[in-house]
C-alpha positions as semicolon CSV with decimal commas, in nm:
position;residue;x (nm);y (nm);z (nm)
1;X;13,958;29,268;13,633
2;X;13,956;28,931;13,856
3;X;13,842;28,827;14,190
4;X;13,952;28,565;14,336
5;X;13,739;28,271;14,483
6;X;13,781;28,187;14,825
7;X;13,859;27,813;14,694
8;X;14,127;28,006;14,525
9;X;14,243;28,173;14,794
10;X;14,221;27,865;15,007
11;X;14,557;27,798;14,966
12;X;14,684;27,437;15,090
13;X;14,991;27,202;15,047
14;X;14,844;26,913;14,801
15;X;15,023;26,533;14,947
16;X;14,905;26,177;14,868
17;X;14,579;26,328;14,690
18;X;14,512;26,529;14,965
19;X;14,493;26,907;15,036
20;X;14,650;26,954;15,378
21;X;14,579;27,258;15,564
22;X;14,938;27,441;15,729
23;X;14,941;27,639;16,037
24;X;15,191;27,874;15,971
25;X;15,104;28,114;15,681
26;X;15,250;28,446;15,539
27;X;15,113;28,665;15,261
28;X;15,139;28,691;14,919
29;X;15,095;29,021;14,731
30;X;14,938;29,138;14,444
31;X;15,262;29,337;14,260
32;X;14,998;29,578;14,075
33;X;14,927;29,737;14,390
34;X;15,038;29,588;14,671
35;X;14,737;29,437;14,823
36;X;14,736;29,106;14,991
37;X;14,567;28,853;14,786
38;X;14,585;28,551;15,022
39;X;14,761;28,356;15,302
40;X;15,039;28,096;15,187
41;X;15,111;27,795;15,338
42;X;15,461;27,800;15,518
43;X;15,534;27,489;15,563
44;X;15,814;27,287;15,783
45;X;16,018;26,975;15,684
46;X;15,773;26,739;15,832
47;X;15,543;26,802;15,494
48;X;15,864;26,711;15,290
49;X;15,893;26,355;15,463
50;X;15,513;26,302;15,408
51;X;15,533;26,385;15,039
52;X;15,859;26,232;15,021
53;X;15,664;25,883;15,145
54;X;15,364;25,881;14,946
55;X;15,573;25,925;14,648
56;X;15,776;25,687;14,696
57;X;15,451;25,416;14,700
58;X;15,323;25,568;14,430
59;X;15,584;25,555;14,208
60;X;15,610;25,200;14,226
61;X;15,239;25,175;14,100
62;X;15,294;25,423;13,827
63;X;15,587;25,297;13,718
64;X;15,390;24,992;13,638
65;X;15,135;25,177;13,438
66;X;15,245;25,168;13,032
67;X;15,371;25,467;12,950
68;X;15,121;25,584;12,681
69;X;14,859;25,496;12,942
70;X;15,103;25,732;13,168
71;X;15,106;25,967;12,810
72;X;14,695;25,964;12,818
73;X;14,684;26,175;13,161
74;X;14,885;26,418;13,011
75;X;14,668;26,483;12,733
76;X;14,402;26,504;12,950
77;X;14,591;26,753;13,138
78;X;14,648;26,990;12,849
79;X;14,288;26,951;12,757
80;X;14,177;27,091;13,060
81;X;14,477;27,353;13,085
82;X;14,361;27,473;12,752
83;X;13,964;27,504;12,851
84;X;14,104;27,695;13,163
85;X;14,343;27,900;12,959
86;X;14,163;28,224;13,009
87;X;14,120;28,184;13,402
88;X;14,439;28,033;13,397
89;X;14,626;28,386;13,221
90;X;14,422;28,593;13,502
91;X;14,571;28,416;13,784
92;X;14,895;28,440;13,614
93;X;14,900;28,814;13,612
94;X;14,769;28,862;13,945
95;X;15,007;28,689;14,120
96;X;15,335;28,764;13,881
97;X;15,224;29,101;13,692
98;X;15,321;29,004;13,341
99;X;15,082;29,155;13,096
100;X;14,791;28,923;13,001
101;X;14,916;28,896;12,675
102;X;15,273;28,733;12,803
103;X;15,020;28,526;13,055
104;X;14,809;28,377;12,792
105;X;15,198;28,316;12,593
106;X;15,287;28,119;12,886
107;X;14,952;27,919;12,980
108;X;14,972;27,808;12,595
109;X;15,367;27,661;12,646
110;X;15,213;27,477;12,946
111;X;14,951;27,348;12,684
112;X;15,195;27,271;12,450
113;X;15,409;27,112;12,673
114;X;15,184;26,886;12,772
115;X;15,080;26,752;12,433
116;X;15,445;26,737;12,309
117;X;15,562;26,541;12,633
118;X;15,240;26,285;12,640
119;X;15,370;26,181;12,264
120;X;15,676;26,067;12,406
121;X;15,457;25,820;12,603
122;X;15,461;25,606;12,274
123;X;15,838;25,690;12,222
124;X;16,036;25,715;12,540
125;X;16,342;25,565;12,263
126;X;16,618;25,359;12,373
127;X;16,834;25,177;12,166
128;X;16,910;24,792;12,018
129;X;17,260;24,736;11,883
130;X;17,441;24,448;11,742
131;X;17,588;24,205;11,962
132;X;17,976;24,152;11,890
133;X;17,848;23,747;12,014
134;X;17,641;23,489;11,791
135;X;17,286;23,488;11,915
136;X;17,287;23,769;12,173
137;X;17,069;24,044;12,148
138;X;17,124;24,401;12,311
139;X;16,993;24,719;12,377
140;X;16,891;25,033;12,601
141;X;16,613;25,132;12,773
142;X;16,494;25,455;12,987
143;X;16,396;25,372;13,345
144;X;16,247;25,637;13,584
145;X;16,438;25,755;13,885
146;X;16,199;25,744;14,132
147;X;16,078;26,044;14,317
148;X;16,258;26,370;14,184
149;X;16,199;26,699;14,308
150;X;16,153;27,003;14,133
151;X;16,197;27,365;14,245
152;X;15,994;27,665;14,024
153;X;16,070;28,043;13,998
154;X;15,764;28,337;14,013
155;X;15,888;28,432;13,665
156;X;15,742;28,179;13,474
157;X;15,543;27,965;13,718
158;X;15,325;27,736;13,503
159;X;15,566;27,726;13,231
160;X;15,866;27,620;13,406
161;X;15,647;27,359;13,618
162;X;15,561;27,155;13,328
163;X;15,844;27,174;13,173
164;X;16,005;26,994;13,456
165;X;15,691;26,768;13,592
166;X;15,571;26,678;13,269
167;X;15,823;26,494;13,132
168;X;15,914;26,299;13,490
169;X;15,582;26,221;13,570
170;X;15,566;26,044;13,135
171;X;15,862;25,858;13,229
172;X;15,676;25,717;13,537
173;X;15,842;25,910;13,810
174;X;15,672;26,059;14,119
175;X;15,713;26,502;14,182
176;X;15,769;26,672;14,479
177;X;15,745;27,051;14,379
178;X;15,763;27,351;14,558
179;X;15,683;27,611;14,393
180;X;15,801;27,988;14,440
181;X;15,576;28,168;14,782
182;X;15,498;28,464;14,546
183;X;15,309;28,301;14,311
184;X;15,096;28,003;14,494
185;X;14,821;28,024;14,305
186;X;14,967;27,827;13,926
187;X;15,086;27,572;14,157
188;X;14,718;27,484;14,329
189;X;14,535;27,521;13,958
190;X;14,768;27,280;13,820
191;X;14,760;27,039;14,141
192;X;14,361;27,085;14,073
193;X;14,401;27,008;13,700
194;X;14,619;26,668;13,801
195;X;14,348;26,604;14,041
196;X;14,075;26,626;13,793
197;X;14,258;26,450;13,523
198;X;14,307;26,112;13,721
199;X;14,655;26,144;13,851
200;X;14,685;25,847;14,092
201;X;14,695;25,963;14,425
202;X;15,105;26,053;14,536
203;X;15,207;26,131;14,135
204;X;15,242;26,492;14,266
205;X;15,268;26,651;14,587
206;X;15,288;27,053;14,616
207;X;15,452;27,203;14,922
208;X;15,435;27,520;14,961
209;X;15,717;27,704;15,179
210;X;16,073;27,832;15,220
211;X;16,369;27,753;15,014
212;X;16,572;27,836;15,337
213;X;16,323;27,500;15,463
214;X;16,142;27,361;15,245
215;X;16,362;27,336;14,975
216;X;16,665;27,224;15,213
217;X;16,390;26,966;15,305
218;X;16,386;26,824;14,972
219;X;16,776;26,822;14,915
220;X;16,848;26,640;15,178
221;X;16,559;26,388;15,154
222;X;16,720;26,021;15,073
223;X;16,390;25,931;14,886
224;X;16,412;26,224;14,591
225;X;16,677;26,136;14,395
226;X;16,640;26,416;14,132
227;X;16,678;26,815;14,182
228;X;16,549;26,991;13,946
229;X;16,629;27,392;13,981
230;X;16,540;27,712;13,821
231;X;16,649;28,016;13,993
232;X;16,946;28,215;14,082
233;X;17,311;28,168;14,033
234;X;17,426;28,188;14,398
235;X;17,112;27,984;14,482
236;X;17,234;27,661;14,194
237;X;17,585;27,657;14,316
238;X;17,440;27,585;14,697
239;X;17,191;27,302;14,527
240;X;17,445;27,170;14,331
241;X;17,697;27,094;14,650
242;X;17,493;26,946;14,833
243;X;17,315;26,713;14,566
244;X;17,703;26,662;14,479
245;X;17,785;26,531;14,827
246;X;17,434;26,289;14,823
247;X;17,553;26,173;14,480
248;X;17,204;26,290;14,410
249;X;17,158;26,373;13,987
250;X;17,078;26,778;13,996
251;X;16,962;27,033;13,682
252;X;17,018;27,390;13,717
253;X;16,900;27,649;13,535
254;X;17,032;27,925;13,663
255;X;16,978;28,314;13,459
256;X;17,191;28,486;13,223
257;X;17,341;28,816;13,043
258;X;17,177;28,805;12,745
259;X;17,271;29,001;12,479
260;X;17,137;29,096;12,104
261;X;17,412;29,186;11,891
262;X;17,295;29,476;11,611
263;X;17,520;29,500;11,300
264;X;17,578;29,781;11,051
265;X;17,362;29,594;10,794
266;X;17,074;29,495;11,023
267;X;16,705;29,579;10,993
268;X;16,679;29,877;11,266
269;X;16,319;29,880;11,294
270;X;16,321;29,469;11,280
271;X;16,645;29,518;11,547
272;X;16,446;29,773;11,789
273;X;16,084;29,576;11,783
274;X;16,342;29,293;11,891
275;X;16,526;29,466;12,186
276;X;16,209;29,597;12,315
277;X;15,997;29,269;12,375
278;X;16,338;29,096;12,502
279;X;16,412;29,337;12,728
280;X;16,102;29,498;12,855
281;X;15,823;29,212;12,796
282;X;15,799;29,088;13,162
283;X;15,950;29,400;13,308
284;X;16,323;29,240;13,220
285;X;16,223;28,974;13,498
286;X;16,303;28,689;13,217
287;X;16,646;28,483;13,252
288;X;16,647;28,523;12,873
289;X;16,577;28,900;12,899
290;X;16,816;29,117;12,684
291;X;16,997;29,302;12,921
292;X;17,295;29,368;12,650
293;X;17,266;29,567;12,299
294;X;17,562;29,511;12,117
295;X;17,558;29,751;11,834
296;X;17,775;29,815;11,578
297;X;17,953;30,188;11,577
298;X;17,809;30,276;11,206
299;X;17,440;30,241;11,337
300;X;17,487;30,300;11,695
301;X;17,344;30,591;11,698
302;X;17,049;30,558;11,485
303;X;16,954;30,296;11,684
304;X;17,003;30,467;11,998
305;X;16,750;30,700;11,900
306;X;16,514;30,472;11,749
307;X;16,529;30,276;12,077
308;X;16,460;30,561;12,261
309;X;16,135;30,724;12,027
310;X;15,983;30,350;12,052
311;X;16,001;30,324;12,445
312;X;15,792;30,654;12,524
313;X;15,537;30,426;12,395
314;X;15,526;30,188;12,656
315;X;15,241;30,199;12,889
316;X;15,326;30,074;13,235
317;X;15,073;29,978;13,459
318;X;14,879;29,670;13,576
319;X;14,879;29,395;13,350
320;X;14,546;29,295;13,353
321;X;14,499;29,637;13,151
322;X;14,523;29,502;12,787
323;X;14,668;29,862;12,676
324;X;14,930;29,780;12,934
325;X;15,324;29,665;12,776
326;X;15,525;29,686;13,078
327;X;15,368;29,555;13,417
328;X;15,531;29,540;13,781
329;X;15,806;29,431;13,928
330;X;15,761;29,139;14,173
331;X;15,811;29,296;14,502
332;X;15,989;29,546;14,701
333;X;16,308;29,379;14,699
334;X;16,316;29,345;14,317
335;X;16,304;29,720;14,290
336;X;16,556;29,775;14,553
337;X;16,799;29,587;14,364
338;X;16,756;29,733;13,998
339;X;16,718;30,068;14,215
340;X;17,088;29,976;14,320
341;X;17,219;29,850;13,960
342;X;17,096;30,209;13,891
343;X;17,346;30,380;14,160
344;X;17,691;30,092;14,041
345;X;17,577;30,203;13,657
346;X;17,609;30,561;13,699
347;X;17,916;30,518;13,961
348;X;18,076;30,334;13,686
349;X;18,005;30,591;13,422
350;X;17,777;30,465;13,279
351;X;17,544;30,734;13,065
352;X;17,200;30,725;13,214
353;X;16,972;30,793;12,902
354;X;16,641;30,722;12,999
355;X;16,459;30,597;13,313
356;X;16,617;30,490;13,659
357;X;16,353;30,534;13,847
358;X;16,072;30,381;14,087
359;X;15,750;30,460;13,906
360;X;15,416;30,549;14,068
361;X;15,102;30,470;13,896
362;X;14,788;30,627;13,925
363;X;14,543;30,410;14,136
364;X;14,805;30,167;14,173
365;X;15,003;30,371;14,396
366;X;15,169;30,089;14,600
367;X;15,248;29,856;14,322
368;X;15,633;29,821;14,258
369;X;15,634;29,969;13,927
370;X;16,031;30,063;13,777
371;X;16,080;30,296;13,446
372;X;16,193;30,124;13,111
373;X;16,561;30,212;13,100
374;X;16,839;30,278;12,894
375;X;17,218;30,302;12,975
376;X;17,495;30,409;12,692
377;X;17,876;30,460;12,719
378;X;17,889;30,101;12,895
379;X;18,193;29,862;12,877
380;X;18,186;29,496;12,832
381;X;18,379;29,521;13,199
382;X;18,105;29,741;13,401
383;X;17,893;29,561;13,665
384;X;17,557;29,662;13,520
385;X;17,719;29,471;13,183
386;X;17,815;29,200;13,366
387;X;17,574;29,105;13,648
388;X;17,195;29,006;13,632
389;X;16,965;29,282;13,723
390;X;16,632;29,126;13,663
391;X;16,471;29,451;13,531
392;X;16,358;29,693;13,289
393;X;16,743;29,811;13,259
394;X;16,930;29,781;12,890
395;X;17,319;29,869;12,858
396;X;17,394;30,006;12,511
397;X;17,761;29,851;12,396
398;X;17,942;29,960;12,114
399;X;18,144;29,776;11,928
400;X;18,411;29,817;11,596
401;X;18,336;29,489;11,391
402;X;18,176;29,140;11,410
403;X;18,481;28,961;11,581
404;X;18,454;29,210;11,879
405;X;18,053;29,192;11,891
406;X;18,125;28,843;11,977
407;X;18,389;28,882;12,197
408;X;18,152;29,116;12,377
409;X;17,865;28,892;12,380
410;X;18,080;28,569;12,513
411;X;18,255;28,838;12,789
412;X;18,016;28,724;13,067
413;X;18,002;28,466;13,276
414;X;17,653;28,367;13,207
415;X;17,556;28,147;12,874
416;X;17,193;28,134;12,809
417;X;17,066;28,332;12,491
418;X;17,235;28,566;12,257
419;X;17,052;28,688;11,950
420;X;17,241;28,891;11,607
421;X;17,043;29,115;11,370
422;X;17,251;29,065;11,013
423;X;17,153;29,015;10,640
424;X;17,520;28,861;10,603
425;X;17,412;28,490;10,555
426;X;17,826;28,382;10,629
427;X;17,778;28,630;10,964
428;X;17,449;28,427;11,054
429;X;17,668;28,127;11,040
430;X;17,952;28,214;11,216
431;X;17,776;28,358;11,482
432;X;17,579;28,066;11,579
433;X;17,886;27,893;11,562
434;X;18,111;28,105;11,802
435;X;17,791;28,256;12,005
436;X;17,896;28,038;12,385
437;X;17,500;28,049;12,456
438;X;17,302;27,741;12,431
439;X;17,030;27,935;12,266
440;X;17,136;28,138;11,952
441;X;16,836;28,377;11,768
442;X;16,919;28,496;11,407
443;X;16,715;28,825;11,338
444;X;16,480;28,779;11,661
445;X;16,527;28,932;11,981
446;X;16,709;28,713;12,285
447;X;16,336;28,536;12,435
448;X;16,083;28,312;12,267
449;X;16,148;27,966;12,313
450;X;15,986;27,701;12,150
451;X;15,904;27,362;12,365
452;X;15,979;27,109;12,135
453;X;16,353;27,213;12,156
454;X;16,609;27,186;12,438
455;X;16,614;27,490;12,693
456;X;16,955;27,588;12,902
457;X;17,257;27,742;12,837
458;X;17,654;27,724;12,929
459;X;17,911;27,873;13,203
460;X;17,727;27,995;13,520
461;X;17,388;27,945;13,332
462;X;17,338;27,535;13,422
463;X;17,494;27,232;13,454
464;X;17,481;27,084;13,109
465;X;17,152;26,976;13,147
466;X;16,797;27,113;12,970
467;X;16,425;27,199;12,980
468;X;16,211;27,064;12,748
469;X;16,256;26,899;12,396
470;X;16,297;26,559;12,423
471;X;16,621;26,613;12,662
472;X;16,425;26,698;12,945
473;X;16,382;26,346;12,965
474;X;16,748;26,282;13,060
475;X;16,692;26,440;13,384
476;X;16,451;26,202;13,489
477;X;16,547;25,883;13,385
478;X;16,846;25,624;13,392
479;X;16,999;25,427;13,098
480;X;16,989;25,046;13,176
481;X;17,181;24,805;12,899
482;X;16,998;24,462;12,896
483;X;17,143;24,197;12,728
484;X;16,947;23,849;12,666
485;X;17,189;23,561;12,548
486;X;17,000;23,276;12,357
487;X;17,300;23,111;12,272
488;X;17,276;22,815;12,503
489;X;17,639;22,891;12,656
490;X;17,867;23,078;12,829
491;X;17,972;23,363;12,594
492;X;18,237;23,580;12,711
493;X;18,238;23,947;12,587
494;X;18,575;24,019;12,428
495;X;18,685;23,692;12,502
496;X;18,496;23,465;12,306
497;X;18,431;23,667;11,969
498;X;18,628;23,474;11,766
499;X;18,478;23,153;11,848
């Protein structure tokens, strides 16, 4: 088990290379058991306009600095991330509740992250073209923005960081982030890890606080002109308006349906070891969980009851617990709302299978812990097929053929990951052709993402925009043409290219 240090627990908004102490606090929860781990800084506008100003002169500094100089911090960061791993995973799971194995996953894609995104320090590509004039050159070039801000989830709170303040700070912006209130702690051990790597003072600011505040603060603030948002649907559309009316460039990832689509000539076992890490491997608290099995009516029921033999074996507890599979639930209004998806499921017809209920663990007796569950009978139109739950809660669909798998799977209004279990090598095809999801797995369950390629999805998922790969970089820069005439004369574009 962990303790935390009272460093740790001294919990303070990080500005200009400073750690600022907040009057107002509120308390953060361990989800295992429901014990306060520390007081979190809830913090008013005013911090916003001090971060937003020290940014903005320190941008102009680091903006200066060649980007693989920029590139070298970054390695230094994932050098120390990766020392720290273990501590690091610990944290993690104390203040989210994944299992230390997921925790360790995620503390390694920060890792990654940060080696993949300081190698674009020597890249950062643009472009030269031919001129259509004699002696003119042309070409492209990434700039920074300036100060962006970016605005984390509890789900995945280190990963989802550097995937968004990795990349700006490489192309030589300044980050304002505010991370999620129920996990505070990632957000000060990375802030330390900046700090101890040599991050000029202002690169990065944590403020800890309110969205309702905080992260109103930041949208409204004329110095960040990025927003950078991972979190709920109804949330994004509210970020996106406003950053609309500022003209203000905004990336939203925003959740999905996800579905894995099983077909009469799949791999059951291969299909079920699938379904069960995508849809119970962070207690369905993933926006790539699967949510959705699609299964085809020749092997619906074997996998039905193959699904159900392989979840008695989950242990559910605290995730600290190594034997542990399935950890918490955040909070108390987590389970109140799969508790309610629950009620609409079985209003709607839905068979009830296998679980459905609040779970109480022994010696953990007020941790927020929610049984593994299964729904059959379900229609592509029923709410609990349709709406996010964020829980351990799978709807069993069944479906004729492959053409109305996929009708099924595109039926939502949601488009981040879909996954199909086939040995049909012209299904594999088709399906990641016609699958609307920007993230398509062939014979692998719906989660798993890999950092060196782009992270989003379609419909109510985002904006068109990704996460990591090398296209997280288009959120945080600008395209400027340059064009450098050594002609000696006037030359007229479109006019003069016959001369």
């Amino acid at each position: 088990m962990i303790t935390l240090t009272s460093e740790e627990k001294n919990l303070k908004n990080f500005i200009n290379g400073e750690w600022i102490e907040v009057a107002n606090k509120e308390k953060v929860y361990n989800p295992a058991n429901g014990e306060v781990l520390a007081e979190i800084p809830d913090s008013d506008a005013a911090a916003i306009d001090m971060a937003a100003e020290s940014a903005r002169i320190a941008q102009k500094e680091w903006a200066g600095v060649p980007a693989p100089q920029r590139a070298e911090l970054l390695y230094k960061v994932g050098i120390k991330m990766k020392e720290q791993k273990e501590r690091l995973s610990q944290l993690l799971t104390l203040e989210n509740g994944k299992v230390i194995e997921e925790a360790r996953g995620e503390v390694q894609e920060g890792i990654d992250m940060a080696f993949y995104m300081a190698g674009e320090g020597r890249r950062l590509f643009g472009q030269t073209t031919p001129s259509e004039l004699k002696d003119k050159f042309a070409m492209s070039q990434r700039c920074p923005v300036g100060v962006v801000g970016i605005i984390t989830p509890w789900n995945f709170p280190i990963a989802i960081a550097t995937w968004k303040s990795f990349p700006a700070i490489v192309a030589g912006n300044a980050v304002i982030w505010k991370p999620s209130s129920e996990t505070p702690f990632m957000a000060k051990a990375l802030a330390k890890i900046f700090e101890e790597a040599g991050l000029p003072k202002g690169v990065i600011n944590v403020v800890y606080g309110s969205g309702a505040t905080i992260g109103q603060a930041m949208i409204n603030h004329e110095a960040i002109r990025v927003i950078s948002f991972t979190g709920s649907n109804e949330t994004g559309r509210l970020v996106a308006t406003e950053c609309g009316r500022q003209l203000k460039k905004v990336s939203l990832e925003m959740g999905g349906k996800n579905a894995v689509i099983v077909m009469e000539d799949a791999d059951i076992d291969l299909a079920v070891e699938g379904i069960l890490w995508s849809a119970f491997g962070t207690s369905g608290q993933r926006c790539t969980a699967c949510s959705r099995v699609i299964v085809h009516k020749d092997v619906r029921k074997e996998l039905e009851n193959r699904l159900l033999e392989a979840m008695k074996d989950l242990t559910i507890g605290d995730g600290l617990d190594p034997n542990i599979k399935v950890g918490p639930i955040i909070n108390q209004a987590g389970l109140d709302k799969v508790l309610k998806y629950i009620e609409i499921g079985k209003e709607e017809g839905a068979n009830l299978v296998t679980g459905g209920k609040q779970l109480t663990v022994e010696n953990y007796e007020n941790g927020f812990y929610f049984e593994p569950t299964l729904f059959t009978d379900v229609t592509i139109d029923m709410r609990i097929a349709q709406e996010e739950i964020f829980g351990p809660v799978v709807s069993l669909i069944e479906v004729n053929d492959f053409d109305e798998a996929i009708i099924a799977n595109n039926k939502v209004k949601y488009g981040l990951s879909s996954s199909i279990f086939t040995q049909d090598v012209n299904r594999v095809f088709k399906a990641q052709r016609d699958l609307d999801t920007g993230i398509v797995y062939v014979n692998a369950g719906t989660t798993g993402a890999e950092i060196h390629l782009p992270f989003g999805g379609t419909k109510g998922t985002g904006n068109g925009h990704r996460d990591s790969g090398v296209q997280a970089l288009d959120v945080f820069t600008e395209w400027k043409a340059v064009y450098v005439d050594y002609s000696g004369k006037l030359q007229r574009a479109q006019i003069d290219t016959d001369a």
